[in-house]
PDB file of C-alpha atoms in Angstrom:
ATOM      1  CA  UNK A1410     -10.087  -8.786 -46.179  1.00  0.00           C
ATOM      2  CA  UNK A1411     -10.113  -6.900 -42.549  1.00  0.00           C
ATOM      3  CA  UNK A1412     -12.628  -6.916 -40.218  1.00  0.00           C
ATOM      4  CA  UNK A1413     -13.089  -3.418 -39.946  1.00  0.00           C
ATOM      5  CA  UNK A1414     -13.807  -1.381 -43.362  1.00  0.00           C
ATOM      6  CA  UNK A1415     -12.130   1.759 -43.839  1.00  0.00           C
ATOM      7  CA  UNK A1416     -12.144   4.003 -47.239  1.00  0.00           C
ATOM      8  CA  UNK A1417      -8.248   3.043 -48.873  1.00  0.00           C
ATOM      9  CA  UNK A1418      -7.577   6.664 -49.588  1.00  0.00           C
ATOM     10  CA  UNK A1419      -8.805  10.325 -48.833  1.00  0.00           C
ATOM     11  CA  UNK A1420      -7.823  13.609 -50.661  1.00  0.00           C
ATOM     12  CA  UNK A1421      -7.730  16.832 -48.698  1.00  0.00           C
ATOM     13  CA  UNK A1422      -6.805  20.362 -49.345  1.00  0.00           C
ATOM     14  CA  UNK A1423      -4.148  21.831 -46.826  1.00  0.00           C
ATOM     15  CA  UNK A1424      -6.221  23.863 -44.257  1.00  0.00           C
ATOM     16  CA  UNK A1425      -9.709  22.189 -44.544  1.00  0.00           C
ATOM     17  CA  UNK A1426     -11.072  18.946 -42.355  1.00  0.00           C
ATOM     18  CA  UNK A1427     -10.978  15.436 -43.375  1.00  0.00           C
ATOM     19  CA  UNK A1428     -13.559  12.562 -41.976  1.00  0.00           C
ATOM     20  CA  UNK A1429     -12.239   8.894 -42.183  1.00  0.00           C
ATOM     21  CA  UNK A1430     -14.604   6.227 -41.378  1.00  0.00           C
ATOM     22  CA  UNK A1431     -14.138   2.699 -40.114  1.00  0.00           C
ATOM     23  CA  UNK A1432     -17.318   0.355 -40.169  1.00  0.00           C
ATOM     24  CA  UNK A1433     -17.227  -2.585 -38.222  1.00  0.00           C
ATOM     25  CA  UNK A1434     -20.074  -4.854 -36.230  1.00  0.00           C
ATOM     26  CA  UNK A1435     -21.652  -6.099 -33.141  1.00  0.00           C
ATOM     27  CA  UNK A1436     -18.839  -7.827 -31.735  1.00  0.00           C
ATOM     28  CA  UNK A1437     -16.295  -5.350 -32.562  1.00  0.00           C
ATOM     29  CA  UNK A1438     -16.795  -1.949 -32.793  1.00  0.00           C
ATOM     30  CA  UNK A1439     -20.271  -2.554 -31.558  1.00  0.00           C
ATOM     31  CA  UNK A1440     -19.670  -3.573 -28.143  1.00  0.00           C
ATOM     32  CA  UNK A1441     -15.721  -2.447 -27.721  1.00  0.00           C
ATOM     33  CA  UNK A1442     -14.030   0.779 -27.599  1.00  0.00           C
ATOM     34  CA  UNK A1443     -11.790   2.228 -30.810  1.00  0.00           C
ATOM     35  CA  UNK A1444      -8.952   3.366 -31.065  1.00  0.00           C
ATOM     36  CA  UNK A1445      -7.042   5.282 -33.579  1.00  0.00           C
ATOM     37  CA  UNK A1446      -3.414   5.026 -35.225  1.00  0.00           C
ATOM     38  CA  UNK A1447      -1.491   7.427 -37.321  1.00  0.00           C
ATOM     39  CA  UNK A1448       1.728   5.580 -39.296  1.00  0.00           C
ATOM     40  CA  UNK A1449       3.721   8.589 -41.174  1.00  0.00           C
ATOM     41  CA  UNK A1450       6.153   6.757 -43.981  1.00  0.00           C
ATOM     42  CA  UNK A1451       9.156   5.040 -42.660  1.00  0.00           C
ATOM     43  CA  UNK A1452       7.327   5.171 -38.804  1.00  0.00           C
ATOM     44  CA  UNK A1453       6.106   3.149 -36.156  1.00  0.00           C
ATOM     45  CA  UNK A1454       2.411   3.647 -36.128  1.00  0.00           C
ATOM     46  CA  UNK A1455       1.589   6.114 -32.909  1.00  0.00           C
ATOM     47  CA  UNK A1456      -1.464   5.946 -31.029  1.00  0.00           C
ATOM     48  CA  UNK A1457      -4.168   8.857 -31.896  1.00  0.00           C
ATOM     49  CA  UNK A1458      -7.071   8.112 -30.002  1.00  0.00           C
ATOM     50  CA  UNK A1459      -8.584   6.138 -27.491  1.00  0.00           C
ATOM     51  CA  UNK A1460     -11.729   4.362 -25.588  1.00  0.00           C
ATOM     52  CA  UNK A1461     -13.404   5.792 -28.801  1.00  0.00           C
ATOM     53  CA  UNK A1462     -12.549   9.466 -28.659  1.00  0.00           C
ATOM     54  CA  UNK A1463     -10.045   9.907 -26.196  1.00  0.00           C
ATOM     55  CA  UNK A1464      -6.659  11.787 -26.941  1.00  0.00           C
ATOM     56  CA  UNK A1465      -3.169  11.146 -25.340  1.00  0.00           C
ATOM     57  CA  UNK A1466      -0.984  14.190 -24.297  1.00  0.00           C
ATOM     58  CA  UNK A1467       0.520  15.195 -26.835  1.00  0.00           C
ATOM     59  CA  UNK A1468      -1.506  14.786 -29.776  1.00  0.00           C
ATOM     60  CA  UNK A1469      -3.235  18.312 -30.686  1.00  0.00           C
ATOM     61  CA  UNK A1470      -6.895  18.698 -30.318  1.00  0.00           C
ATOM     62  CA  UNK A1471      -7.184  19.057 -34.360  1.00  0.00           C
ATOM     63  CA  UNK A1472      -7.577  15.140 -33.958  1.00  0.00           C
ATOM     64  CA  UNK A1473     -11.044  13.634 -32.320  1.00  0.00           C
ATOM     65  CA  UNK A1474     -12.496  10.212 -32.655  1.00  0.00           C
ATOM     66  CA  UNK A1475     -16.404   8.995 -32.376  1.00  0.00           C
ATOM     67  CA  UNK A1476     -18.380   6.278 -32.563  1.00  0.00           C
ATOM     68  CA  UNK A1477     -22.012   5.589 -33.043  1.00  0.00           C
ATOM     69  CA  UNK A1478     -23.510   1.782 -33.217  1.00  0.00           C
ATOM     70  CA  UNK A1479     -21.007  -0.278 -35.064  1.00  0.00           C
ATOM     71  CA  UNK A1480     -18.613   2.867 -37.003  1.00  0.00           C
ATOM     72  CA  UNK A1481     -16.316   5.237 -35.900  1.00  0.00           C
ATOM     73  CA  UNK A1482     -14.899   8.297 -37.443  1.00  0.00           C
ATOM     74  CA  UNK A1483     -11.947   9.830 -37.233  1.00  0.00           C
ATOM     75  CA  UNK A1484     -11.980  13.699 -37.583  1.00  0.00           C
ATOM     76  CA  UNK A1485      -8.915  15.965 -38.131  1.00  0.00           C
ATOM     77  CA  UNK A1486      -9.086  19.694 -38.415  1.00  0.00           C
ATOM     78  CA  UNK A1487      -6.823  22.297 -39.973  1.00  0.00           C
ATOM     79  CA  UNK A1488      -4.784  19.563 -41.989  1.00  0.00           C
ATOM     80  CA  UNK A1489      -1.112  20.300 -42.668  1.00  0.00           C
ATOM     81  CA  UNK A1490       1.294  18.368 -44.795  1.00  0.00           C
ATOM     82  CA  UNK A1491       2.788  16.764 -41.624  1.00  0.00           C
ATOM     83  CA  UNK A1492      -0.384  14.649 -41.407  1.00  0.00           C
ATOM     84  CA  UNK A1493      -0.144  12.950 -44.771  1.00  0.00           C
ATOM     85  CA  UNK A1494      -0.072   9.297 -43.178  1.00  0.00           C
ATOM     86  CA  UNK A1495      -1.761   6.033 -42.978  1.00  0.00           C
ATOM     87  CA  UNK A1496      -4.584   6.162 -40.445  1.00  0.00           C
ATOM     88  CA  UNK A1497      -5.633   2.629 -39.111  1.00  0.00           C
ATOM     89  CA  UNK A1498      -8.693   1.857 -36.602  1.00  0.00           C
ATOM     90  CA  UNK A1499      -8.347  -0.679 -34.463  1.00  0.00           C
ATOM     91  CA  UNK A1500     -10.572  -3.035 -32.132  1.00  0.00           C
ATOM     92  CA  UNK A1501     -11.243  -6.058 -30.042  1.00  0.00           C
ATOM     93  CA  UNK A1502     -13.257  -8.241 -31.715  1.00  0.00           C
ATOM     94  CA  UNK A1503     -15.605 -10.330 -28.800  1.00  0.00           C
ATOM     95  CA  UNK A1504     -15.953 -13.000 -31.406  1.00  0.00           C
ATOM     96  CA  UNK A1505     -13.120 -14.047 -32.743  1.00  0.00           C
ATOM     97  CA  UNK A1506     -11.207 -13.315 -29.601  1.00  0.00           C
ATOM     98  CA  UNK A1507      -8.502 -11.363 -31.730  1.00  0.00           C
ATOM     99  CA  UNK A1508      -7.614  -7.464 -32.285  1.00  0.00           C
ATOM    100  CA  UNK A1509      -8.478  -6.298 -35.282  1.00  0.00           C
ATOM    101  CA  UNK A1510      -7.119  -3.732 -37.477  1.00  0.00           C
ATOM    102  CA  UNK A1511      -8.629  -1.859 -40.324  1.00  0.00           C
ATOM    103  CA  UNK A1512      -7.211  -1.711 -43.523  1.00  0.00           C
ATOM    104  CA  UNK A1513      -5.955   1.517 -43.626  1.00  0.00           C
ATOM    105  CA  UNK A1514      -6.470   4.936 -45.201  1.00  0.00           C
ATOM    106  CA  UNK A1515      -3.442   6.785 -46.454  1.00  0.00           C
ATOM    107  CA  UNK A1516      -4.523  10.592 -46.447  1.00  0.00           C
ATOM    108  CA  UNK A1517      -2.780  13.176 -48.962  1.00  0.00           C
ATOM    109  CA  UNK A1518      -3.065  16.664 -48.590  1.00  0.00           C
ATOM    110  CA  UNK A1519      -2.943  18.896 -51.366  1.00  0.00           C
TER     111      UNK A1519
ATOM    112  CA  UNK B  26       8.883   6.122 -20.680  1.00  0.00           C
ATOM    113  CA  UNK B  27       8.206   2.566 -21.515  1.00  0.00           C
ATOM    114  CA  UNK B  28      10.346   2.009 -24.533  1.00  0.00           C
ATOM    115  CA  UNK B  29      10.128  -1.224 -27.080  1.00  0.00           C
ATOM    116  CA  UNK B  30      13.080  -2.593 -29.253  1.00  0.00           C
ATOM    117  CA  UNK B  31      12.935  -5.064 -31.413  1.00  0.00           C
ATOM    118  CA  UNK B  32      15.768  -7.557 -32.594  1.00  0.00           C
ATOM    119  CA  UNK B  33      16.295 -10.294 -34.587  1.00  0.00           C
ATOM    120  CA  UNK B  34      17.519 -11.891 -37.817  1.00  0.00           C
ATOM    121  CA  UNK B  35      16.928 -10.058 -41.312  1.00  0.00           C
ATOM    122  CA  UNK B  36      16.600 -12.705 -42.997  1.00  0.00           C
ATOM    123  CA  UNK B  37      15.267 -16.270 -42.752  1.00  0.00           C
ATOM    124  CA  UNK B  38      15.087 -19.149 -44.987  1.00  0.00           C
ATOM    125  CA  UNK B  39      12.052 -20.583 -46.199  1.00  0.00           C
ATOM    126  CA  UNK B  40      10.677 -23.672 -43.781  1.00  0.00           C
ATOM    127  CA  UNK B  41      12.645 -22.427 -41.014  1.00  0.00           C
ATOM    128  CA  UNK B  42      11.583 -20.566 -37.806  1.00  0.00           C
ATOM    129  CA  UNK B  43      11.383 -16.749 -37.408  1.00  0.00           C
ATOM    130  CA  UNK B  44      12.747 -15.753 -34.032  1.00  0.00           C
ATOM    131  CA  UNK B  45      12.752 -12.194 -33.103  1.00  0.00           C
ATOM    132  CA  UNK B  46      13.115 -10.675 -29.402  1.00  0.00           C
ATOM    133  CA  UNK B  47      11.638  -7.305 -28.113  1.00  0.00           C
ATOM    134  CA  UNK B  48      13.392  -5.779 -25.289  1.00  0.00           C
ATOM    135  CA  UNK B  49      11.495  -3.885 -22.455  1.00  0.00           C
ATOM    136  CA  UNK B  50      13.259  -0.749 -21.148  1.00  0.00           C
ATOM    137  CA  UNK B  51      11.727   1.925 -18.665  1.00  0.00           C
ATOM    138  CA  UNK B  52       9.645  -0.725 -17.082  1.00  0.00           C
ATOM    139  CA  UNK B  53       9.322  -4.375 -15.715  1.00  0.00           C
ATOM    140  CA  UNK B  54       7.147  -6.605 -17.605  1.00  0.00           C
ATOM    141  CA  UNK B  55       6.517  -8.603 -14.200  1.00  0.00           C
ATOM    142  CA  UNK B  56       5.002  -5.870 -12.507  1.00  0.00           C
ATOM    143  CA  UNK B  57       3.053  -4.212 -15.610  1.00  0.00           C
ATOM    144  CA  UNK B  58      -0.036  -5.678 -15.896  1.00  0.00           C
ATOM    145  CA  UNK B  59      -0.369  -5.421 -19.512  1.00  0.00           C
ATOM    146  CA  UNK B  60      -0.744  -7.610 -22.415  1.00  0.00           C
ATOM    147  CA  UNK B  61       2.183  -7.714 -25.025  1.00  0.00           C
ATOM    148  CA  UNK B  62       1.832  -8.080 -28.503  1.00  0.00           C
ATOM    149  CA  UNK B  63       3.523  -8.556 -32.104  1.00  0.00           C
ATOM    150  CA  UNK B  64       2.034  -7.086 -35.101  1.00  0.00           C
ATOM    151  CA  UNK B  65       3.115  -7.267 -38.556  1.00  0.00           C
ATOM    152  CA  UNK B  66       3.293  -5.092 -41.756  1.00  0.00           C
ATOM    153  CA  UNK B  67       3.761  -6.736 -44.998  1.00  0.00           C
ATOM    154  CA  UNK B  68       5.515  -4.143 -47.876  1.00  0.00           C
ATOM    155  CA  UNK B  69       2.571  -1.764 -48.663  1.00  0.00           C
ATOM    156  CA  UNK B  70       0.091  -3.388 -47.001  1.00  0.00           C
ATOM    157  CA  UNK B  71      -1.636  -3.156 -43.793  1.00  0.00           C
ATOM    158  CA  UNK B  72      -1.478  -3.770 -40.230  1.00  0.00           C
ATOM    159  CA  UNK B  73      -2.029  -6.766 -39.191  1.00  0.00           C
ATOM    160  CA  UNK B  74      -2.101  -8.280 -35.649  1.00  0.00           C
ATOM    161  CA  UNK B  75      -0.081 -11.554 -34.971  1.00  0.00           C
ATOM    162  CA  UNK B  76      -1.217 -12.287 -31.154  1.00  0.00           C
ATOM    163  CA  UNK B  77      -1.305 -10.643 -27.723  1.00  0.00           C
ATOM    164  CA  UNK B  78       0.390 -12.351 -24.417  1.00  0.00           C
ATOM    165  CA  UNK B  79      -0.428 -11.636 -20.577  1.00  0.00           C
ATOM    166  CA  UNK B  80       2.784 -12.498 -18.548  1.00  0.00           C
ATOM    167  CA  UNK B  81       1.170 -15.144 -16.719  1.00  0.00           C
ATOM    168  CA  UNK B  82      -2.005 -15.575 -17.747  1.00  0.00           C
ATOM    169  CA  UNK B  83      -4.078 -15.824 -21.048  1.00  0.00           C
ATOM    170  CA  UNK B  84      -2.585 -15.497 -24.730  1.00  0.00           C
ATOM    171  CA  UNK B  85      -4.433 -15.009 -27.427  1.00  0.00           C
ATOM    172  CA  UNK B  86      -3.509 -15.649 -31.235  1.00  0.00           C
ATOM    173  CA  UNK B  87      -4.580 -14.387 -34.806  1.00  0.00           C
ATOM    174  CA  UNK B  88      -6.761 -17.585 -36.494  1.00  0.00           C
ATOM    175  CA  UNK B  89      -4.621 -17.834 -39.522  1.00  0.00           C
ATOM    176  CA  UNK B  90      -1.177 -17.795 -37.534  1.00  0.00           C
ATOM    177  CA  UNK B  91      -2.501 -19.701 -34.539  1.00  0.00           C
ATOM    178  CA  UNK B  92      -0.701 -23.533 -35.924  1.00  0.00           C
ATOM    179  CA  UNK B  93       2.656 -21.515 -36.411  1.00  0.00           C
ATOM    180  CA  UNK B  94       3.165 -19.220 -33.949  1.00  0.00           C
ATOM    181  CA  UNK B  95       4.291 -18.604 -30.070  1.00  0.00           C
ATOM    182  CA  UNK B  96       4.744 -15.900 -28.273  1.00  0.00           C
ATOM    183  CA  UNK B  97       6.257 -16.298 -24.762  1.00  0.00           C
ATOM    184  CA  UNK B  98       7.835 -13.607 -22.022  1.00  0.00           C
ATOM    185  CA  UNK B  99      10.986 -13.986 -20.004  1.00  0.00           C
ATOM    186  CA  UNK B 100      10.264 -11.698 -17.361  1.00  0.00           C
ATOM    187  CA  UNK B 101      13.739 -12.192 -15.945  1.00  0.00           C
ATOM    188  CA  UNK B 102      15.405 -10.802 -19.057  1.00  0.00           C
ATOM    189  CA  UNK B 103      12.269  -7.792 -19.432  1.00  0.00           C
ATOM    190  CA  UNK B 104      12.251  -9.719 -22.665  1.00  0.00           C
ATOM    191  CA  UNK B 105       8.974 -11.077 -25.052  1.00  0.00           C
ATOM    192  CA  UNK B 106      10.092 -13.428 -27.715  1.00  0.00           C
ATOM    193  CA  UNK B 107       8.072 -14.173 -31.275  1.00  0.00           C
ATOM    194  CA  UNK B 108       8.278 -17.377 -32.268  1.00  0.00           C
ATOM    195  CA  UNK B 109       6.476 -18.544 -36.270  1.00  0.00           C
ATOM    196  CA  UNK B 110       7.648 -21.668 -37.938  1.00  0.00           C
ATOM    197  CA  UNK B 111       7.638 -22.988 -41.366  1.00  0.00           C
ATOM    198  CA  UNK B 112       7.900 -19.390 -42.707  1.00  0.00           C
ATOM    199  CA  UNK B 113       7.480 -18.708 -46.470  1.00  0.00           C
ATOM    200  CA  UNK B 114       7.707 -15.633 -48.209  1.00  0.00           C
ATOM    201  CA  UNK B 115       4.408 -14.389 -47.334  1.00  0.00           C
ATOM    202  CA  UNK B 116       5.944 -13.631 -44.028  1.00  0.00           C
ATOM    203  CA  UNK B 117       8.230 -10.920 -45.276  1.00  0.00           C
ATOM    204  CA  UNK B 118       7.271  -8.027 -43.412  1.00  0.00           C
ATOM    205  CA  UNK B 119       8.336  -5.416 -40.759  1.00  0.00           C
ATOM    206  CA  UNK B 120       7.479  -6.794 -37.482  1.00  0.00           C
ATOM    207  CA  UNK B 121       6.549  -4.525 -34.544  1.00  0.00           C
ATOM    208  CA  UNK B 122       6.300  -5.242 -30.553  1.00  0.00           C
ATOM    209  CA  UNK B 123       3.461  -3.669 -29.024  1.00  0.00           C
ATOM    210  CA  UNK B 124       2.241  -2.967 -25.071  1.00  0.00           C
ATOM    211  CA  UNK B 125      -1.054  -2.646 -25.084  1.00  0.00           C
ATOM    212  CA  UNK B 126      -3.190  -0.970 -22.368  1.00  0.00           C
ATOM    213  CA  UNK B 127      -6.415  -2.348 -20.777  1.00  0.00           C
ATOM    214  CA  UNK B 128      -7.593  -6.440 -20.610  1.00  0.00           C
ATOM    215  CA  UNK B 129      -8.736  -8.244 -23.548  1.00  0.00           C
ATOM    216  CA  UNK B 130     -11.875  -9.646 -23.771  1.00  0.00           C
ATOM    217  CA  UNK B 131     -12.813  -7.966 -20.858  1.00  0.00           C
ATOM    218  CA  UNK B 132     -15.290  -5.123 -22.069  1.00  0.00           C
ATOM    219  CA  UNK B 133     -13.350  -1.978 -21.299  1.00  0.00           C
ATOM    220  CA  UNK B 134     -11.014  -0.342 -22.951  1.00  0.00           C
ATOM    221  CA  UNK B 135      -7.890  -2.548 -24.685  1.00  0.00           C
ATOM    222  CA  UNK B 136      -5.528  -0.726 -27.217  1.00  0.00           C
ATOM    223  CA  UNK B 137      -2.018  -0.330 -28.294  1.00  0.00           C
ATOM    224  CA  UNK B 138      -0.088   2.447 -26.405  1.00  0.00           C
ATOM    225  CA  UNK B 139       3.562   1.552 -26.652  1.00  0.00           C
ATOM    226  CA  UNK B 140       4.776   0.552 -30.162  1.00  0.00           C
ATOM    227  CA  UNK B 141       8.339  -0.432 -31.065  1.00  0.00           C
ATOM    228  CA  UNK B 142      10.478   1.227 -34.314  1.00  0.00           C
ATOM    229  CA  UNK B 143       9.783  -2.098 -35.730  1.00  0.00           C
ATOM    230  CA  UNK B 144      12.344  -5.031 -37.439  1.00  0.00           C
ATOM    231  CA  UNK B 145      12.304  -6.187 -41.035  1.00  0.00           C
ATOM    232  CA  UNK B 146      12.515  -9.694 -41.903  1.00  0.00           C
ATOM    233  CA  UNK B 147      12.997 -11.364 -45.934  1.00  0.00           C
ATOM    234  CA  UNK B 148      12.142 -14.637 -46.327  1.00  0.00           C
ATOM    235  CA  UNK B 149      14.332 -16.027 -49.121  1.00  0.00           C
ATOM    236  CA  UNK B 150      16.668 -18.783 -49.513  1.00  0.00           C
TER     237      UNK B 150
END
């Protein structure tokens, strides 16, 4: 059971925009910044966003991240096939003194 | 371009030790200022986080590994080792070396900027 709650899968037509959500609490997402990580099958995960809704270079502005109290969202725009992928949020967690990762949403686009 | 690789064994026997090494190129560990990490990906399941070292200073360790794991730096070598004993097939999973960016448990921002491709261990006698 993870720490941080995210939906297992989401469904998405090619084109439109997805939300995924990751729900947390008061010593995680609460009181530290998210971050965001996109693992395509067979990959590495990559980091997608940071300090909550931050993006590297690289990653298109399609992707943007938010928080508000103790969840965070994950927004991507425009989807294309080449972001079917597991999207994980991930956290320090002030109380158990550990990261924390959450379990994962794989996103398909139709 | 910091740049992770992982290496190790594919396959260990049950009860014995997992050893795997992550090499550091494009940077010195010494003089980063980062925490490095392991995590851990089970077949079709999840990330999950194994533990997070400071070369020098504070490591910190996932609850249900903490009585079987170690990880440990050799700065010399631009080298951070893994380390979990008395392994049983619930350990069988691709293992990944991380840099992360930021300081724990300090309030600002901490995540994972640097992954490695990753190393897959079996646990089977």
């Amino acid at each position: 059971q993870s720490v941080l709650t995210q939906p297992p899968s989401v469904s998405v037509a090619a084109g439109q925009m997805v939300t995924i959500s990751c729900s947390g609490g008061s010593f995680n997402i609460g009181n530290n910044y998210v971050s965001w990580y996109q693992q395509s099958p067979g990959t590495a995960p990559k980091l997608l966003i940071y300090e909550n809704n931050k993006r590297p270079s690289g990653i298109p502005d399609r992707f943007s991240g938010s928080k508000s109290g103790t969840s965070a969202t994950l927004g991507i725009t425009g989807l294309q096939t080449g972001d079917e992928a597991d999207y994980y949020c991930g956290t320090w967690d002030s109380s158990l003194s550990a990261w924390v990762f959450g379990g994962g949403t794989k996103l398909t686009v139709l | 371009q910091v740049q992770l690789q992982e290496s190790g064994p594919g396959l260990v026997k049950p009860s014995e030790t997992l050893s795997l090494t992550c090499s550091v190129s494009g940077g010195a560990i010494s003089s980063s200022g980062r925490y490095w990490g392991w995590i851990r990906q089970s077949p079709g399941k999840g990330l999950e986080w194994i533990g997070s070292v400071y070369y020098g200073g504070t490591s910190y360790y996932s609850a249900s590994l903490r009585s079987r794991v170690t990880i440990s730096i050799e700065a010399s070598q631009n080298q951070i080792f893994l380390r979990l004993s008395s392994v049983t097939a619930a350990d069988t999973a691709q293992y990944f070396c991380a840099r992360h960016v930021g300081i724990a448990a300090a309030g600002g921002d901490f995540y994972i900027g640097v992954w490695g491709r990753g190393t897959t261990v079996a646990v089977s006698s």
